[in-house]
Amino acid sequence: MTGTTMHQATDAVGTDAVSAATRDAIEQVEAHAAHNYHPLPVVVTEAEGAWVTDVDGRRYLDCLAAYSAVNFGHGHPRLLAVAHAQLDRVTLTSRAFHSAALGPFVEALAALASKDMVLPMNTGAEAVESAIKVARRWAYEVKGVPAGEAEIIVMEGNFHGRTTTIVSFSDDPDATTGYAPFTPGFVRVPFGDAAALEAAITPRTAAVLLEPIQGEAGIKMPPAGYLQRVRDITSRERVLFIADEIQSGLGRTGATFQCDNEGVVPDVYLLGKALGGGVVPVSAVVADADVLGVLTPGSHGSTFGGNPLAAAVGLEVVRMLSEGAMQARARELGERLHAGLAELVGHGVTEVRGVGLWAGIDIDPAVGTARDVCVRLLERGILAKDTHGQTVRLAPPIVIEESDLDLLIAAFREAVSASR
Ligand SMILES: *Cc1c(COP(=O)(O)O)cnc(C)c1O
């Protein structure tokens, strides 16, 4: 049994290239953890900043940063310090009682987003689920949509998480196959097409839910001016504009929110990933009181949402972002990254998309699949992730050194010049 699964786990580099320590660790996971991932054959034991170390003592530059959950680097001293201090005080009270840590966090996060209120949750999917509930309640209680008829408009190619309701409006067969029946109440339109969005709005439309840049789809950017048109249409039609900034937000694109880069203010921000500083899961729905005010005691909840440890770490994340240095660094280093990657177009790369320290790189099939390129990067000490067959996604921690960024670009050039 493990013979077959081991082959799957190590086929990419060949079993010979993998040490006994690495092989044993992978074998244990393959035997006892559900196979809902297909990781590269590297087993991490430690990490600091932009670098991780594996069981054999080899070091790798982490250019995925846990899908942007580690935007501020592994073990950021400020985040570790507040986490350690909070561990010694109190970690969990439930929301049945107040904790002293929650107030400062929600006040600071609301201020960062220039909104009134925060609904703290844990995972990104929970923030999305919560926003769907809030939007529906808002539609019935505030907008006056007939009971049970609210619609939410979503985008083709969307990724908002893995719950049954969220996958109900995904068009990715990998995310949906075998999970029917699905939750009704969603209408899908092409991403980036404002006219199609406008045409899909009815008197029953509660909200438009979108990623300002589609991350899992391969760092897909909408046309210039699209988000502003979405804002204009939703304001005019009295529809909530919900921006899922779980991956695009909190510094990644060189701004606090990708919506900032487009000069747009949505009604609702969904945050997660980096909000927990790579330490604990922290997510949030952030909006004004006329929206989040539809929640009343008992109408929604979460045992762990807003717990003291999460709030302490989340507060420090918000403080770091309030200072602006992370966003500035992502913007500056992002220019260097994109300048370097642009030179590869036509040389094993067909297209590069993205902004800030975020890039989707389409690999020319003549040099292999995106996974082939990720394996070659791994052999060169770089961790990166493929998505949708031909796209490599790069999202290094914002604390990455300039010289390490140059190392990444050089390794990438080698990885796409090798042919299959
Ligand atoms: C990762 C992600 C989610 C889901 O977050 P989880 O913490 O994995 O539940 C939702 N939306 C977007 C845009 C994401 O990138």
CSV table of C-alpha atoms and ligand atoms in Angstrom, one decimal:
chain,number,residue,atom,x,y,z
A,1,MET,CA,0.0,0.0,0.0
A,2,THR,CA,2.6,2.5,1.0
A,3,GLY,CA,4.7,1.4,-1.9
A,4,THR,CA,2.2,2.9,-4.4
A,5,THR,CA,1.6,6.0,-2.4
A,6,MET,CA,5.3,6.6,-1.9
A,7,HIS,CA,5.8,6.3,-5.6
A,8,GLN,CA,3.2,9.1,-6.0
A,9,ALA,CA,4.9,11.2,-3.3
A,10,THR,CA,8.4,11.0,-4.8
A,11,ASP,CA,7.9,10.3,-8.5
A,12,ALA,CA,8.7,13.9,-9.3
A,13,VAL,CA,12.4,13.7,-8.2
A,14,GLY,CA,12.7,9.9,-8.2
A,15,THR,CA,13.0,7.9,-4.9
A,16,ASP,CA,16.8,7.9,-5.1
A,17,ALA,CA,17.0,11.7,-4.7
A,18,VAL,CA,15.1,11.5,-1.4
A,19,SER,CA,16.9,10.8,1.9
A,20,ALA,CA,15.7,8.1,4.4
A,21,ALA,CA,14.5,10.8,6.8
A,22,THR,CA,12.5,12.5,4.2
A,23,ARG,CA,11.1,9.2,2.8
A,24,ASP,CA,10.1,8.0,6.3
A,25,ALA,CA,8.3,11.3,7.1
A,26,ILE,CA,6.4,11.3,3.9
A,27,GLU,CA,5.5,7.6,4.2
A,28,GLN,CA,4.0,8.3,7.6
A,29,VAL,CA,1.8,11.1,6.3
A,30,GLU,CA,0.8,9.2,3.2
A,31,ALA,CA,-0.2,6.2,5.4
A,32,HIS,CA,-2.3,8.1,7.9
A,33,ALA,CA,-3.3,11.6,6.6
A,34,ALA,CA,-6.1,11.9,4.0
A,35,HIS,CA,-4.7,12.3,0.5
A,36,ASN,CA,-6.3,15.7,-0.3
A,37,TYR,CA,-2.9,17.3,-1.1
A,38,HIS,CA,0.0,16.3,-3.3
A,39,PRO,CA,3.0,18.0,-1.7
A,40,LEU,CA,6.4,18.3,-3.1
A,41,PRO,CA,8.9,15.9,-1.5
A,42,VAL,CA,10.3,18.2,1.1
A,43,VAL,CA,9.8,17.8,4.9
A,44,VAL,CA,10.1,21.1,6.8
A,45,THR,CA,11.2,21.2,10.4
A,46,GLU,CA,12.1,24.8,11.0
A,47,ALA,CA,11.7,28.2,9.5
A,48,GLU,CA,12.8,31.8,9.9
A,49,GLY,CA,12.0,34.8,7.8
A,50,ALA,CA,11.8,33.7,4.2
A,51,TRP,CA,13.8,30.5,4.7
A,52,VAL,CA,12.8,27.0,5.8
A,53,THR,CA,15.0,24.0,6.8
A,54,ASP,CA,14.1,20.4,6.0
A,55,VAL,CA,14.8,17.2,8.0
A,56,ASP,CA,18.1,16.8,6.2
A,57,GLY,CA,19.3,20.2,7.2
A,58,ARG,CA,18.8,21.6,3.6
A,59,ARG,CA,17.6,25.2,3.4
A,60,TYR,CA,15.0,26.4,1.0
A,61,LEU,CA,13.7,29.9,0.1
A,62,ASP,CA,9.9,29.8,0.7
A,63,CYS,CA,8.3,31.5,-2.3
A,64,LEU,CA,4.7,30.4,-1.4
A,65,ALA,CA,4.6,31.8,2.1
A,66,ALA,CA,1.7,29.4,3.0
A,67,TYR,CA,-0.5,31.0,0.3
A,68,SER,CA,0.2,34.4,1.8
A,69,ALA,CA,-0.6,33.4,5.4
A,70,VAL,CA,3.1,34.0,6.1
A,71,ASN,CA,3.3,37.5,4.4
A,72,PHE,CA,5.5,38.8,7.3
A,73,GLY,CA,7.9,35.9,7.2
A,74,HIS,CA,8.2,32.8,9.5
A,75,GLY,CA,8.6,33.6,13.2
A,76,HIS,CA,8.5,37.4,12.9
A,77,PRO,CA,9.9,38.6,16.2
A,78,ARG,CA,7.1,41.0,16.9
A,79,LEU,CA,4.4,38.4,16.3
A,80,LEU,CA,6.3,35.7,18.3
A,81,ALA,CA,6.7,38.1,21.2
A,82,VAL,CA,2.9,39.0,21.5
A,83,ALA,CA,2.0,35.3,21.0
A,84,HIS,CA,4.4,34.2,23.8
A,85,ALA,CA,3.1,36.8,26.1
A,86,GLN,CA,-0.6,36.0,25.4
A,87,LEU,CA,0.1,32.2,25.8
A,88,ASP,CA,1.1,33.0,29.4
A,89,ARG,CA,-2.0,35.1,30.1
A,90,VAL,CA,-5.1,33.5,28.6
A,91,THR,CA,-5.7,31.8,25.3
A,92,LEU,CA,-9.4,31.0,25.1
A,93,THR,CA,-12.5,32.4,26.9
A,94,SER,CA,-15.2,31.8,24.3
A,95,ARG,CA,-17.4,34.7,23.5
A,96,ALA,CA,-19.7,33.8,26.4
A,97,PHE,CA,-17.4,36.2,28.4
A,98,HIS,CA,-15.4,39.2,27.4
A,99,SER,CA,-11.6,39.0,27.0
A,100,ALA,CA,-9.4,42.0,27.4
A,101,ALA,CA,-7.6,41.1,24.1
A,102,LEU,CA,-10.6,41.4,21.8
A,103,GLY,CA,-11.4,45.1,22.0
A,104,PRO,CA,-8.0,46.5,21.0
A,105,PHE,CA,-7.9,44.0,18.0
A,106,VAL,CA,-11.4,44.9,16.6
A,107,GLU,CA,-10.9,48.6,17.1
A,108,ALA,CA,-7.5,48.6,15.3
A,109,LEU,CA,-8.7,46.4,12.4
A,110,ALA,CA,-11.9,48.5,11.9
A,111,ALA,CA,-9.6,51.6,11.8
A,112,LEU,CA,-7.2,50.0,9.4
A,113,ALA,CA,-10.1,49.3,7.0
A,114,SER,CA,-11.9,52.6,7.8
A,115,LYS,CA,-15.1,50.6,8.7
A,116,ASP,CA,-17.2,50.5,11.9
A,117,MET,CA,-17.2,46.9,12.8
A,118,VAL,CA,-15.4,43.5,12.7
A,119,LEU,CA,-16.8,40.0,12.9
A,120,PRO,CA,-13.9,37.8,14.0
A,121,MET,CA,-13.8,34.2,12.8
A,122,ASN,CA,-10.9,31.7,12.2
A,123,THR,CA,-10.5,30.4,8.7
A,124,GLY,CA,-11.0,32.2,5.5
A,125,ALA,CA,-13.9,30.0,4.5
A,126,GLU,CA,-15.6,30.9,7.7
A,127,ALA,CA,-15.3,34.6,6.9
A,128,VAL,CA,-16.8,33.9,3.4
A,129,GLU,CA,-19.6,31.8,4.9
A,130,SER,CA,-20.3,34.6,7.5
A,131,ALA,CA,-20.4,37.2,4.8
A,132,ILE,CA,-22.9,35.2,2.8
A,133,LYS,CA,-25.2,35.0,5.9
A,134,VAL,CA,-24.8,38.7,6.6
A,135,ALA,CA,-25.5,39.6,3.0
A,136,ARG,CA,-28.7,37.5,2.9
A,137,ARG,CA,-29.9,38.9,6.2
A,138,TRP,CA,-29.1,42.4,5.0
A,139,ALA,CA,-31.1,41.7,1.8
A,140,TYR,CA,-34.2,40.6,3.8
A,141,GLU,CA,-34.1,43.1,6.7
A,142,VAL,CA,-32.7,46.2,5.1
A,143,LYS,CA,-33.2,46.0,1.3
A,144,GLY,CA,-36.6,44.2,1.5
A,145,VAL,CA,-35.9,41.2,-0.7
A,146,PRO,CA,-38.7,38.6,-0.3
A,147,ALA,CA,-37.8,35.9,2.2
A,148,GLY,CA,-35.7,33.1,0.8
A,149,GLU,CA,-35.1,34.7,-2.6
A,150,ALA,CA,-31.8,36.5,-2.1
A,151,GLU,CA,-29.2,36.0,-4.8
A,152,ILE,CA,-25.4,36.5,-4.6
A,153,ILE,CA,-23.4,37.1,-7.8
A,154,VAL,CA,-20.0,35.4,-8.0
A,155,MET,CA,-17.3,35.2,-10.6
A,156,GLU,CA,-16.2,32.4,-13.0
A,157,GLY,CA,-12.9,31.0,-11.8
A,158,ASN,CA,-13.6,32.0,-8.2
A,159,PHE,CA,-11.9,30.5,-5.2
A,160,HIS,CA,-13.4,31.3,-1.8
A,161,GLY,CA,-12.8,28.2,0.3
A,162,ARG,CA,-13.9,24.6,0.7
A,163,THR,CA,-17.2,24.4,2.6
A,164,THR,CA,-20.2,22.8,0.9
A,165,THR,CA,-21.9,26.2,0.4
A,166,ILE,CA,-18.7,27.8,-1.0
A,167,VAL,CA,-17.9,25.0,-3.4
A,168,SER,CA,-21.6,25.2,-4.5
A,169,PHE,CA,-20.7,28.2,-6.6
A,170,SER,CA,-17.2,27.1,-7.8
A,171,ASP,CA,-16.8,26.1,-11.4
A,172,ASP,CA,-13.7,24.0,-10.7
A,173,PRO,CA,-14.5,20.3,-11.1
A,174,ASP,CA,-11.7,19.4,-8.6
A,175,ALA,CA,-13.5,21.4,-5.9
A,176,THR,CA,-17.0,20.2,-6.7
A,177,THR,CA,-17.0,16.6,-7.9
A,178,GLY,CA,-18.9,14.2,-5.7
A,179,TYR,CA,-20.1,16.9,-3.3
A,180,ALA,CA,-23.7,17.6,-4.5
A,181,PRO,CA,-26.3,18.5,-3.6
A,182,PHE,CA,-25.3,22.2,-3.7
A,183,THR,CA,-26.5,25.3,-2.0
A,184,PRO,CA,-28.7,27.4,-4.3
A,185,GLY,CA,-28.8,31.2,-4.4
A,186,PHE,CA,-25.7,32.0,-6.5
A,187,VAL,CA,-25.3,33.4,-10.0
A,188,ARG,CA,-22.0,33.2,-11.8
A,189,VAL,CA,-20.7,35.8,-14.3
A,190,PRO,CA,-17.4,36.1,-16.2
A,191,PHE,CA,-14.7,37.8,-14.1
A,192,GLY,CA,-13.7,41.2,-15.4
A,193,ASP,CA,-16.9,41.8,-17.4
A,194,ALA,CA,-18.8,44.7,-15.9
A,195,ALA,CA,-21.6,44.5,-18.5
A,196,ALA,CA,-22.3,40.9,-17.7
A,197,LEU,CA,-22.4,41.7,-14.0
A,198,GLU,CA,-24.8,44.6,-14.6
A,199,ALA,CA,-27.1,42.4,-16.6
A,200,ALA,CA,-27.1,39.7,-13.9
A,201,ILE,CA,-28.4,42.1,-11.2
A,202,THR,CA,-32.1,41.7,-10.3
A,203,PRO,CA,-34.2,43.2,-7.5
A,204,ARG,CA,-33.3,40.0,-5.5
A,205,THR,CA,-29.5,40.6,-5.7
A,206,ALA,CA,-28.0,40.9,-2.2
A,207,ALA,CA,-24.4,41.1,-3.0
A,208,VAL,CA,-21.5,40.7,-5.5
A,209,LEU,CA,-18.7,38.6,-4.1
A,210,LEU,CA,-15.3,38.7,-5.8
A,211,GLU,CA,-11.6,38.4,-5.4
A,212,PRO,CA,-10.0,41.7,-6.6
A,213,ILE,CA,-7.3,39.5,-8.1
A,214,GLN,CA,-8.1,35.8,-8.5
A,215,GLY,CA,-5.4,34.0,-6.6
A,216,GLU,CA,-6.0,30.3,-6.9
A,217,ALA,CA,-7.1,30.8,-10.5
A,218,GLY,CA,-3.5,31.8,-11.3
A,219,ILE,CA,-3.2,35.5,-10.2
A,220,LYS,CA,-5.8,36.6,-12.7
A,221,MET,CA,-6.1,40.4,-12.8
A,222,PRO,CA,-9.3,42.1,-14.0
A,223,PRO,CA,-9.1,44.8,-16.7
A,224,ALA,CA,-8.1,48.3,-15.4
A,225,GLY,CA,-11.2,50.2,-14.1
A,226,TYR,CA,-13.2,47.0,-13.5
A,227,LEU,CA,-13.4,47.3,-9.7
A,228,GLN,CA,-14.5,50.9,-10.0
A,229,ARG,CA,-17.3,49.9,-12.4
A,230,VAL,CA,-18.3,47.1,-9.9
A,231,ARG,CA,-18.4,49.8,-7.2
A,232,ASP,CA,-20.5,52.2,-9.4
A,233,ILE,CA,-23.0,49.5,-10.4
A,234,THR,CA,-23.4,48.0,-6.9
A,235,SER,CA,-23.8,51.4,-5.3
A,236,ARG,CA,-26.4,52.4,-7.9
A,237,GLU,CA,-28.3,49.1,-7.6
A,238,ARG,CA,-28.1,48.9,-3.8
A,239,VAL,CA,-26.1,45.7,-3.8
A,240,LEU,CA,-23.3,44.9,-1.3
A,241,PHE,CA,-19.8,44.8,-2.8
A,242,ILE,CA,-18.0,42.1,-0.9
A,243,ALA,CA,-14.2,42.0,-1.6
A,244,ASP,CA,-12.6,38.7,-0.7
A,245,GLU,CA,-9.1,40.0,0.2
A,246,ILE,CA,-8.1,36.9,2.1
A,247,GLN,CA,-5.2,36.3,-0.3
A,248,SER,CA,-4.8,39.6,-2.0
A,249,GLY,CA,-4.9,41.8,1.1
A,250,LEU,CA,-2.7,42.7,4.0
A,251,GLY,CA,0.4,43.8,2.1
A,252,ARG,CA,0.9,41.2,-0.6
A,253,THR,CA,0.1,43.6,-3.5
A,254,GLY,CA,2.0,46.6,-2.1
A,255,ALA,CA,-1.1,48.0,-0.4
A,256,THR,CA,-3.2,47.2,2.7
A,257,PHE,CA,-5.9,46.0,0.3
A,258,GLN,CA,-5.8,45.4,-3.4
A,259,CYS,CA,-8.9,47.5,-3.6
A,260,ASP,CA,-6.7,50.4,-2.4
A,261,ASN,CA,-4.5,50.0,-5.6
A,262,GLU,CA,-7.7,50.5,-7.6
A,263,GLY,CA,-8.9,53.4,-5.5
A,264,VAL,CA,-12.1,51.5,-4.6
A,265,VAL,CA,-13.8,51.0,-1.2
A,266,PRO,CA,-16.1,47.9,-1.0
A,267,ASP,CA,-18.9,47.5,1.5
A,268,VAL,CA,-17.3,44.4,3.0
A,269,TYR,CA,-13.7,43.2,3.3
A,270,LEU,CA,-13.1,39.5,3.9
A,271,LEU,CA,-9.7,38.9,5.5
A,272,GLY,CA,-7.8,35.8,6.7
A,273,LYS,CA,-4.5,34.1,6.0
A,274,ALA,CA,-1.9,36.8,6.9
A,275,LEU,CA,-4.3,38.3,9.5
A,276,GLY,CA,-3.1,35.4,11.8
A,277,GLY,CA,0.6,36.2,11.0
A,278,GLY,CA,1.2,32.6,10.2
A,279,VAL,CA,0.8,31.8,13.9
A,280,VAL,CA,-2.9,31.0,14.3
A,281,PRO,CA,-5.9,31.1,12.0
A,282,VAL,CA,-7.6,34.5,12.2
A,283,SER,CA,-10.2,35.7,9.8
A,284,ALA,CA,-12.7,38.6,9.8
A,285,VAL,CA,-15.6,40.2,8.1
A,286,VAL,CA,-15.1,44.0,8.2
A,287,ALA,CA,-17.9,46.4,7.3
A,288,ASP,CA,-20.0,49.3,8.5
A,289,ALA,CA,-22.7,49.0,11.2
A,290,ASP,CA,-25.5,49.2,8.7
A,291,VAL,CA,-24.3,45.9,7.3
A,292,LEU,CA,-22.8,43.9,10.2
A,293,GLY,CA,-25.5,45.3,12.5
A,294,VAL,CA,-27.9,42.7,11.1
A,295,LEU,CA,-26.2,40.2,13.3
A,296,THR,CA,-27.9,39.8,16.7
A,297,PRO,CA,-27.0,37.7,19.8
A,298,GLY,CA,-27.4,34.0,18.9
A,299,SER,CA,-27.8,34.6,15.1
A,300,HIS,CA,-24.1,33.6,14.4
A,301,GLY,CA,-21.1,32.4,16.4
A,302,SER,CA,-17.8,30.6,16.6
A,303,THR,CA,-16.2,28.9,19.7
A,304,PHE,CA,-12.7,30.1,18.7
A,305,GLY,CA,-13.6,33.3,16.8
A,306,GLY,CA,-11.8,36.3,18.3
A,307,ASN,CA,-10.1,34.2,21.0
A,308,PRO,CA,-7.4,36.1,23.1
A,309,LEU,CA,-4.4,34.5,21.4
A,310,ALA,CA,-5.8,35.2,17.9
A,311,ALA,CA,-6.8,38.7,18.9
A,312,ALA,CA,-3.3,39.4,20.3
A,313,VAL,CA,-1.5,38.2,17.2
A,314,GLY,CA,-4.1,39.9,14.9
A,315,LEU,CA,-3.6,43.2,16.7
A,316,GLU,CA,0.1,43.1,16.1
A,317,VAL,CA,-0.4,42.3,12.4
A,318,VAL,CA,-2.7,45.3,12.2
A,319,ARG,CA,-0.2,47.5,14.0
A,320,MET,CA,2.6,46.4,11.6
A,321,LEU,CA,0.3,47.2,8.6
A,322,SER,CA,-0.7,50.6,10.1
A,323,GLU,CA,3.0,51.6,9.9
A,324,GLY,CA,3.0,51.0,6.1
A,325,ALA,CA,6.5,49.6,5.9
A,326,MET,CA,5.4,46.1,4.8
A,327,GLN,CA,3.2,47.5,2.0
A,328,ALA,CA,6.1,49.8,0.8
A,329,ARG,CA,8.5,46.9,0.8
A,330,ALA,CA,6.2,44.6,-1.1
A,331,ARG,CA,5.7,47.4,-3.7
A,332,GLU,CA,9.4,48.1,-4.1
A,333,LEU,CA,10.6,44.4,-4.1
A,334,GLY,CA,7.6,43.6,-6.3
A,335,GLU,CA,8.9,45.9,-9.0
A,336,ARG,CA,12.3,44.1,-8.9
A,337,LEU,CA,10.5,40.7,-9.1
A,338,HIS,CA,8.3,41.6,-12.0
A,339,ALA,CA,11.2,43.3,-13.9
A,340,GLY,CA,13.2,40.0,-13.5
A,341,LEU,CA,10.3,37.8,-14.5
A,342,ALA,CA,9.4,40.0,-17.5
A,343,GLU,CA,12.7,39.1,-19.1
A,344,LEU,CA,11.7,35.4,-19.1
A,345,VAL,CA,8.7,35.9,-21.3
A,346,GLY,CA,9.5,34.2,-24.6
A,347,HIS,CA,12.2,32.1,-22.9
A,348,GLY,CA,10.2,29.2,-21.4
A,349,VAL,CA,7.5,31.6,-20.0
A,350,THR,CA,4.5,32.7,-22.0
A,351,GLU,CA,3.0,35.3,-19.6
A,352,VAL,CA,3.6,36.9,-16.2
A,353,ARG,CA,0.7,38.5,-14.2
A,354,GLY,CA,0.5,40.1,-10.8
A,355,VAL,CA,1.4,43.1,-8.7
A,356,GLY,CA,3.6,43.6,-5.7
A,357,LEU,CA,5.3,40.4,-4.4
A,358,TRP,CA,2.7,38.2,-6.2
A,359,ALA,CA,3.2,36.6,-9.6
A,360,GLY,CA,1.4,34.0,-11.7
A,361,ILE,CA,3.8,32.7,-14.3
A,362,ASP,CA,2.5,30.7,-17.3
A,363,ILE,CA,5.0,28.0,-18.4
A,364,ASP,CA,5.6,27.3,-22.0
A,365,PRO,CA,4.5,23.6,-22.4
A,366,ALA,CA,7.7,23.0,-24.4
A,367,VAL,CA,9.7,23.2,-21.2
A,368,GLY,CA,7.3,21.2,-19.1
A,369,THR,CA,4.4,21.5,-16.8
A,370,ALA,CA,4.3,24.0,-13.9
A,371,ARG,CA,4.8,21.1,-11.5
A,372,ASP,CA,8.0,20.1,-13.5
A,373,VAL,CA,9.2,23.7,-13.0
A,374,CYS,CA,8.4,23.6,-9.3
A,375,VAL,CA,10.4,20.3,-8.9
A,376,ARG,CA,13.4,22.0,-10.7
A,377,LEU,CA,13.0,25.0,-8.4
A,378,LEU,CA,13.0,22.6,-5.4
A,379,GLU,CA,16.2,21.0,-6.6
A,380,ARG,CA,17.6,24.6,-6.7
A,381,GLY,CA,16.5,25.4,-3.1
A,382,ILE,CA,13.3,27.2,-4.0
A,383,LEU,CA,9.8,26.3,-2.8
A,384,ALA,CA,7.0,27.3,-5.1
A,385,LYS,CA,3.6,25.9,-6.1
A,386,ASP,CA,1.9,25.1,-9.4
A,387,THR,CA,-1.7,25.8,-10.1
A,388,HIS,CA,-4.0,24.7,-13.0
A,389,GLY,CA,-1.4,22.8,-14.9
A,390,GLN,CA,0.8,25.5,-16.5
A,391,THR,CA,0.9,28.3,-13.9
A,392,VAL,CA,3.6,28.7,-11.2
A,393,ARG,CA,2.5,31.0,-8.4
A,394,LEU,CA,5.1,33.0,-6.5
A,395,ALA,CA,4.3,34.8,-3.2
A,396,PRO,CA,7.5,35.1,-1.1
A,397,PRO,CA,7.3,36.6,2.4
A,398,ILE,CA,7.5,40.4,2.2
A,399,VAL,CA,10.6,40.3,4.5
A,400,ILE,CA,12.6,38.5,1.8
A,401,GLU,CA,16.0,40.1,1.2
A,402,GLU,CA,16.7,41.7,-2.2
A,403,SER,CA,19.6,39.3,-2.8
A,404,ASP,CA,17.3,36.3,-2.2
A,405,LEU,CA,14.8,37.7,-4.7
A,406,ASP,CA,17.7,37.8,-7.2
A,407,LEU,CA,18.5,34.2,-6.3
A,408,LEU,CA,14.8,33.3,-7.0
A,409,ILE,CA,14.8,35.0,-10.4
A,410,ALA,CA,18.1,33.3,-11.4
A,411,ALA,CA,16.8,29.9,-10.3
A,412,PHE,CA,13.6,30.5,-12.2
A,413,ARG,CA,15.5,31.3,-15.4
A,414,GLU,CA,17.4,28.0,-15.1
A,415,ALA,CA,14.2,26.0,-14.3
A,416,VAL,CA,12.5,27.2,-17.5
A,417,SER,CA,15.6,26.8,-19.7
A,418,ALA,CA,15.8,23.1,-18.9
A,419,SER,CA,13.7,21.1,-21.3
A,420,ARG,CA,11.6,18.1,-20.3
B,1,LIG,C1,-7.4,30.8,0.9
B,1,LIG,C2,-8.6,31.5,0.5
B,1,LIG,C3,-9.9,31.3,1.1
B,1,LIG,C4,-10.1,30.3,2.2
B,1,LIG,O1,-9.3,30.4,3.3
B,1,LIG,P1,-9.1,29.1,4.3
B,1,LIG,O2,-8.4,29.7,5.5
B,1,LIG,O3,-8.3,28.1,3.5
B,1,LIG,O4,-10.5,28.6,4.6
B,1,LIG,C5,-10.9,32.2,0.7
B,1,LIG,N1,-10.8,33.1,-0.2
B,1,LIG,C6,-9.6,33.3,-0.9
B,1,LIG,C7,-9.5,34.4,-1.9
B,1,LIG,C8,-8.5,32.5,-0.5
B,1,LIG,O5,-7.3,32.7,-1.2
